[in-house]
Short mmCIF file of C-alpha atoms in Angstrom, two decimals:
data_model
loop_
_atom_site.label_atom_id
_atom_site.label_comp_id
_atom_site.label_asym_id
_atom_site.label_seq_id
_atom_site.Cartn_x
_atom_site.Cartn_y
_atom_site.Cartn_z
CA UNK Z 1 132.55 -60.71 16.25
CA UNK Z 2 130.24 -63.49 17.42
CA UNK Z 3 129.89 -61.54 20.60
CA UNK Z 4 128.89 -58.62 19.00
CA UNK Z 5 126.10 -59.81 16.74
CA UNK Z 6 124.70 -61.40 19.68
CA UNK Z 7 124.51 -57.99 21.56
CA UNK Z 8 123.23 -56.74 18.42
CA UNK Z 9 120.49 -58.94 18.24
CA UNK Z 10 119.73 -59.21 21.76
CA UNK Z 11 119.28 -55.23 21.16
CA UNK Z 12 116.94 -55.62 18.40
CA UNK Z 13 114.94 -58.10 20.27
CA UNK Z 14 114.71 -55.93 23.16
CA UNK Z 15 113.78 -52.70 20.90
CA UNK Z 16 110.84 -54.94 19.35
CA UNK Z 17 109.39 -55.94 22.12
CA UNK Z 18 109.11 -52.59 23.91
CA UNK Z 19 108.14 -51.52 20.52
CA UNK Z 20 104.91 -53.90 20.62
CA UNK Z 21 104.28 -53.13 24.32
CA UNK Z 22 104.16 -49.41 23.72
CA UNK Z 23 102.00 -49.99 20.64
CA UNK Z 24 99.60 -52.16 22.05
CA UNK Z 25 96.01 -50.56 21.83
CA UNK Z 26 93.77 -49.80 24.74
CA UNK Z 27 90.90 -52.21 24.23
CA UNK Z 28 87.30 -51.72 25.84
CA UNK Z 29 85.07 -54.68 25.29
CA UNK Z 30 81.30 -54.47 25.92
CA UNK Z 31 79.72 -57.64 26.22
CA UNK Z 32 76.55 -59.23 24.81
CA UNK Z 33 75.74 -60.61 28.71
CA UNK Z 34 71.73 -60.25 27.75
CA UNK Z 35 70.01 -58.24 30.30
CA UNK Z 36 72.44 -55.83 32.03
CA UNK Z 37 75.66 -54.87 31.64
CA UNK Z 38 79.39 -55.72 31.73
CA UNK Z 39 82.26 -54.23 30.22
CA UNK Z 40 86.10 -55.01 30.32
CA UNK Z 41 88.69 -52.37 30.14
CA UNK Z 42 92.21 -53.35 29.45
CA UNK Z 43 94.66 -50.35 29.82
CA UNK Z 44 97.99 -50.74 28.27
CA UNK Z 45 100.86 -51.36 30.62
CA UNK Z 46 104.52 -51.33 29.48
CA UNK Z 47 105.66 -53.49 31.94
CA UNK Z 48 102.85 -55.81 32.63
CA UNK Z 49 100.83 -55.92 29.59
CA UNK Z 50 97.61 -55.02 30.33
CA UNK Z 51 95.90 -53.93 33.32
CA UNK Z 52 92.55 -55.39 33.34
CA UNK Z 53 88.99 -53.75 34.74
CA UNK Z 54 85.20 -54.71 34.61
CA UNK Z 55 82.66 -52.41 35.10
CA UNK Z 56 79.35 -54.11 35.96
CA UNK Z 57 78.50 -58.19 35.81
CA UNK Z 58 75.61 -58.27 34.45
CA UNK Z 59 72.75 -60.41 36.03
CA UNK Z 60 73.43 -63.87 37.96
CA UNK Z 61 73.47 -65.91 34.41
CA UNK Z 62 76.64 -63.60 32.89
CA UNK Z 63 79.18 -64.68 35.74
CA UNK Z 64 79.97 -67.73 33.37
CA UNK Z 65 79.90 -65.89 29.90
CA UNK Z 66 82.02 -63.04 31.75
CA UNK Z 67 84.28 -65.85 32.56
CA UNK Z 68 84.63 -67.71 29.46
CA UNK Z 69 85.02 -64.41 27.49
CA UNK Z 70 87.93 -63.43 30.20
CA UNK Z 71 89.66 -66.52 29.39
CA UNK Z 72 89.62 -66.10 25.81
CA UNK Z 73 91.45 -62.93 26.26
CA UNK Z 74 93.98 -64.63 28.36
CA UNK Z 75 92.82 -62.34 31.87
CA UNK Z 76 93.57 -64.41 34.92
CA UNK Z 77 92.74 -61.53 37.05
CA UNK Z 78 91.35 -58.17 37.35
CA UNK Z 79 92.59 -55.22 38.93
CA UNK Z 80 89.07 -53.33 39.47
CA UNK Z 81 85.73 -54.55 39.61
CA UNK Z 82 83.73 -51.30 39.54
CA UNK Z 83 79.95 -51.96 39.93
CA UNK Z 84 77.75 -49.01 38.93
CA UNK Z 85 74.41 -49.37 40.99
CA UNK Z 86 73.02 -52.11 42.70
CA UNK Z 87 70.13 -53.39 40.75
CA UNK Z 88 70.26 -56.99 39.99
CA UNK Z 89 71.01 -56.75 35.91
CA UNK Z 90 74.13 -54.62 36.84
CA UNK Z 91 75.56 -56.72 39.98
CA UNK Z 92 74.23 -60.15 39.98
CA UNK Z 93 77.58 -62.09 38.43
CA UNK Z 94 79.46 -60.58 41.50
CA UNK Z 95 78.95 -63.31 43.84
CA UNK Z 96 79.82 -66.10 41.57
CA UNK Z 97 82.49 -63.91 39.64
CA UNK Z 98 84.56 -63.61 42.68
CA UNK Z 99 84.86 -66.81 43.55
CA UNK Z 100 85.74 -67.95 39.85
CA UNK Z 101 88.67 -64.90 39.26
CA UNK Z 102 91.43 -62.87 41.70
CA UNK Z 103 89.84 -58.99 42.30
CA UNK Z 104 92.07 -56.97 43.75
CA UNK Z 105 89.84 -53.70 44.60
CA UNK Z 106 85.93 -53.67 43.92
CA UNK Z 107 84.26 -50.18 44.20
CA UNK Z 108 80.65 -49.25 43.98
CA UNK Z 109 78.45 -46.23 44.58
CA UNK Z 110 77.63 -46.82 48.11
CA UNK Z 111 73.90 -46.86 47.35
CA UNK Z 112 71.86 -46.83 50.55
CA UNK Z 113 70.82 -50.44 50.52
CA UNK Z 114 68.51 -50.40 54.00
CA UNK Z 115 65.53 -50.14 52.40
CA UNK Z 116 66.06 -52.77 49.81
CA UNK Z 117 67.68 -55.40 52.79
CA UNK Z 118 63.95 -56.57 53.86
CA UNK Z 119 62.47 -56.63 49.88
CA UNK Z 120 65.26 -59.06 48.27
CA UNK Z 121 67.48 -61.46 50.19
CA UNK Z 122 70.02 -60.84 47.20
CA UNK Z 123 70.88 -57.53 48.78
CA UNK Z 124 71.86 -59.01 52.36
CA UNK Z 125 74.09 -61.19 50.38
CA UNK Z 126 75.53 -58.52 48.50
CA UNK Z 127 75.76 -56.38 52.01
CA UNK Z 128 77.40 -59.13 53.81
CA UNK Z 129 79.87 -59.98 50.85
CA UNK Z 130 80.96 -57.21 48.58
CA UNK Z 131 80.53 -54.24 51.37
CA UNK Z 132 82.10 -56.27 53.69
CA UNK Z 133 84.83 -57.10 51.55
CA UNK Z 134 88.48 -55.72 53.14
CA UNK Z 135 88.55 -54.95 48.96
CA UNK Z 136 85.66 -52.99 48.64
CA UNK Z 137 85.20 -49.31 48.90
CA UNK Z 138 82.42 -46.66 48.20
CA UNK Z 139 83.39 -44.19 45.39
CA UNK Z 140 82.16 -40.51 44.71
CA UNK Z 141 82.60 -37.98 41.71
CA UNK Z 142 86.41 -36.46 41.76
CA UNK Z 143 87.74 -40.04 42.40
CA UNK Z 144 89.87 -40.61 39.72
CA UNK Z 145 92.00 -43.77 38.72
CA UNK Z 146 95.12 -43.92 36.74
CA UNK Z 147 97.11 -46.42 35.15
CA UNK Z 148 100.01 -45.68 32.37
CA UNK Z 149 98.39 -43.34 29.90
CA UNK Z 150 94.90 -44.41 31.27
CA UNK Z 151 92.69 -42.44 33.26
CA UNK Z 152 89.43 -43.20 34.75
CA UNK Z 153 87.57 -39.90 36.23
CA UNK Z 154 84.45 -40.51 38.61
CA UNK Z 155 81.81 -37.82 37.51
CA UNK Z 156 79.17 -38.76 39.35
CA UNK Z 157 77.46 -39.33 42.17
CA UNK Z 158 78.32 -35.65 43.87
CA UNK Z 159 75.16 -36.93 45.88
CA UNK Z 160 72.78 -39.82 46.47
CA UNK Z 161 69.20 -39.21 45.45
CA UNK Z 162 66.00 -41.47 45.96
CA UNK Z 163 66.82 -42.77 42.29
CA UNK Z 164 69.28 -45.36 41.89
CA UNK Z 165 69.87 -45.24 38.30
CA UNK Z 166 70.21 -41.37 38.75
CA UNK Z 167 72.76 -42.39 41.33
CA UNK Z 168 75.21 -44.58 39.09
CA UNK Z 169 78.52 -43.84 38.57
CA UNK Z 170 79.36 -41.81 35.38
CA UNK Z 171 82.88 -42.79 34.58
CA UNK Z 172 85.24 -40.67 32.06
CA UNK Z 173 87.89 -42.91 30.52
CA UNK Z 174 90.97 -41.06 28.88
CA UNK Z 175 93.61 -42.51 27.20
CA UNK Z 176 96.09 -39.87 25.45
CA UNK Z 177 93.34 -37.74 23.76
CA UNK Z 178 90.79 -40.41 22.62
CA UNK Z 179 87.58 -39.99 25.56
CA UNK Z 180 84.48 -42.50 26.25
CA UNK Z 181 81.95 -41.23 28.36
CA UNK Z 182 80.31 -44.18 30.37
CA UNK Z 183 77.12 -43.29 31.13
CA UNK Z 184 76.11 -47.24 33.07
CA UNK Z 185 72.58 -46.76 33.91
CA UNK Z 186 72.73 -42.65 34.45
CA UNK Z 187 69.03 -41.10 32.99
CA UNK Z 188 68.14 -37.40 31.74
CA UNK Z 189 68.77 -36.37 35.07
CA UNK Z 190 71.97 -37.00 35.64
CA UNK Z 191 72.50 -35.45 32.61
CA UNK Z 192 71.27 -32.31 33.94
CA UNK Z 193 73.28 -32.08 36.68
CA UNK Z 194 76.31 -33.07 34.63
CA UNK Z 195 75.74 -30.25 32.34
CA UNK Z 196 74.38 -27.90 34.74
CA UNK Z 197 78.20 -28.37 36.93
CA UNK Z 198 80.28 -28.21 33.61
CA UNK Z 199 81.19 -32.25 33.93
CA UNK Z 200 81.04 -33.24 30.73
CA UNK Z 201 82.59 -32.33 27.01
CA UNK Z 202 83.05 -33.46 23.59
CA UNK Z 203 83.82 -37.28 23.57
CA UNK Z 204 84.97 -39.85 20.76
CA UNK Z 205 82.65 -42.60 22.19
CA UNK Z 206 79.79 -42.81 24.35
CA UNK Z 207 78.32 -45.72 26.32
CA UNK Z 208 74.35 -44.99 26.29
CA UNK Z 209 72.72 -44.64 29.93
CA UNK Z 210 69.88 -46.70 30.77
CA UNK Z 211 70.12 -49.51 27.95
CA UNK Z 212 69.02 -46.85 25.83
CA UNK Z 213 65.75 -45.94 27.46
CA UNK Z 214 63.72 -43.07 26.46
CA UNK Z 215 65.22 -41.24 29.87
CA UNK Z 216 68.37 -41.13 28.58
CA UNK Z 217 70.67 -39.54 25.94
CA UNK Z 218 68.69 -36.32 25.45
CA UNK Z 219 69.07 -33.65 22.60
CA UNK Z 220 70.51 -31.15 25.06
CA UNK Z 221 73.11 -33.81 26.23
CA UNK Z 222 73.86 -34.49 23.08
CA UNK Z 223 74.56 -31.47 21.71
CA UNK Z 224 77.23 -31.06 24.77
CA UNK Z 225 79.02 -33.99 24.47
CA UNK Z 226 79.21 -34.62 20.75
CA UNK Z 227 79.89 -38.48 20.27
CA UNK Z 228 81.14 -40.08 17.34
CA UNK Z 229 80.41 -43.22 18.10
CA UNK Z 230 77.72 -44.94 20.88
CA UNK Z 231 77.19 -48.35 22.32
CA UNK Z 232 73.89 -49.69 23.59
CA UNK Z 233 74.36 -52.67 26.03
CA UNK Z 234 70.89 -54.44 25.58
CA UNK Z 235 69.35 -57.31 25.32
CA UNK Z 236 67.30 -58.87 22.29
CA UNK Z 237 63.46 -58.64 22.53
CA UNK Z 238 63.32 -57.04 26.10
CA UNK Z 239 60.40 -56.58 28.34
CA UNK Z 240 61.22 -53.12 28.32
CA UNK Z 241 61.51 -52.12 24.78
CA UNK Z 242 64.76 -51.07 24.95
CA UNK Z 243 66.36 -49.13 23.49
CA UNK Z 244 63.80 -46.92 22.90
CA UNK Z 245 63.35 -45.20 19.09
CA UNK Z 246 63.18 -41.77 20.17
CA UNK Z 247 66.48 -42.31 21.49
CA UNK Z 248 68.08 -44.31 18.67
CA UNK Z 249 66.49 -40.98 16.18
CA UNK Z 250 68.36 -38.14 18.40
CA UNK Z 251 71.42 -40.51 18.28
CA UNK Z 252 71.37 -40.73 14.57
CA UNK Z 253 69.63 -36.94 14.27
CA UNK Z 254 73.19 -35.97 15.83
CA UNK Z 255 75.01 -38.29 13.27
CA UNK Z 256 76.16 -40.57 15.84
CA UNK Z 257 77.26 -44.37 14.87
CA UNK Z 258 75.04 -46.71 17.00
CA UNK Z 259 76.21 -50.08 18.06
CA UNK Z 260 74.16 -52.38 20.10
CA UNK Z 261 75.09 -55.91 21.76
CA UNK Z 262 71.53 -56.94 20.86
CA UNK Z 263 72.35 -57.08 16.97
CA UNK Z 264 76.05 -56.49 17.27
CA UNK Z 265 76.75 -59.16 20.09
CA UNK Z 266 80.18 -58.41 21.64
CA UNK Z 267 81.73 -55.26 21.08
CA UNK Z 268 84.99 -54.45 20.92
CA UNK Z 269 86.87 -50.87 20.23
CA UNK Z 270 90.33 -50.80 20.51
CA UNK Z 271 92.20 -47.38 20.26
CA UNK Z 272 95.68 -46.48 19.09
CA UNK Z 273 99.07 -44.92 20.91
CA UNK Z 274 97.91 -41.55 18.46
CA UNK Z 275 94.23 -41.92 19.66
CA UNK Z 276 92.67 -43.50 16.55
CA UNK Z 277 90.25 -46.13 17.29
CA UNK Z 278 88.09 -48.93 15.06
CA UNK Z 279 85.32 -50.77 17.10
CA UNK Z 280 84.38 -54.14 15.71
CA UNK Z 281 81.84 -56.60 16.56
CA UNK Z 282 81.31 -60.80 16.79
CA UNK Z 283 77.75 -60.42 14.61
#
């Protein structure tokens, strides 16, 4: 008898814990790094957990905030570092970020950086020690990355242009049927051409291009991809003005729910096994 309860409740104990593994939510945090941009995926894993990705670090003064905020969510490595485009407010934590965490791939856009090389040492540096990297590789649209019920679809670039923030990567995350569109610093443009090559559909959540800049988030875009939900990653009182108002009026005009890390701080949206989400914030 004693033998049996203890198989009994050795069963339970196994059926709970695979019960909280398979319920565990995917969570997307988008951090309040100031000027730039970082975000942490963490795709739910029934035998590990959580697999853990960043897109962007932000500029050189987030590598420490990225780190702190990775610690408090008990990440001692990361799976992916994907890094959208190389201006400064979207890849300067790299260098310090990698030495402070274990990366096991880092992908980019493969932005022609020649012309940049003579302008700003911080693009030798990033030449010589991301490119270089036997981690790193270039990505293009059609790549697409998949982990458990995760998927992460490259959209664009198809092509590089003369515009680097028309050239960064537009990422699709899907996770059962719940979608975020992650726009990074993609402008009307890249809209265009989205639209114009039937990339993009209705999604639950989208991540605003360009900080919210007047380029960015048109009406026609809009009316194609049908958020619920958008983030701004901003910072407070910005030199640019961002984001801009128009943009914040054809968000709301569309009856979009806007979220920004300049108000909100660090955002957080975690989404159920049936799709359902919440996103919550630390302001």
């Amino acid at each position: 008898m004693k033998t049996l309860l203890t198989i009994v409740c050795f069963s339970i104990l196994s059926l709970s814990f695979r019960a909280q593994a398979e319920q565990s939510p995917l969570k997307l945090h988008f951090l309040n790094v100031g000027e730039g941009s970082a975000a942490i995926v963490q795709s739910p894993d029934p035998n590990i957990g959580y697999i853990n990705s960043l897109i962007d670090v932000g500029n050189p003064s987030a590598a420490i905030k990225i780190k702190n905020y990775l610690e408090t969510q008990q990440i001692s490595e990361l799976n992916s570092i994907y890094l959208s485009h190389p201006h400064l407010d979207h890849i300067g934590g790299i260098f310090t970020l990698l030495q402070l965490i274990n990366t096991k791939e880092i992908y980019d856009n493969g932005e022609d950086l020649e012309s940049a090389l003579k302008e700003n040492k911080m693009f030798r540096w990033y030449k010589e020690e991301v490119r270089q990297d036997k981690r790193y590789k270039a990505l293009r649209a059609n790549s697409m990355h998949s982990t458990s019920k995760t998927t992460l679809e490259i959209l664009w670039p198809e092509e590089l242009t003369q515009d680097w923030n028309t050239n960064s990567l537009v990422m699709l995350l899907t996770y059962n049927s719940f979608k975020c569109l992650i726009m990074n610093d993609a402008n009307s443009e890249t809209e265009a051409q989205l639209i114009a090559r039937n990339r993009i559909s209705d999604v639950d959540l989208l991540i605003v291009g360009h900080h919210g800049a007047q380029d960015a988030s048109s009406n026609e875009f809009l009316d194609v991809v049908k958020p619920e939900a958008a983030i701004i990653s901003v910072n407070k009182d910005n030199y640019y003005g961002h984001p801009s108002d128009e943009t914040i009026n054809r968000l709301r005009n569309h009856g979009v729910r806007v979220y920004r890390t300049d108000r909100d701080g660090d955002i957080i949206a975690s989404v159920l096994e049936d799709s359902s989400y919440k996103i919550e914030s630390t302001l």
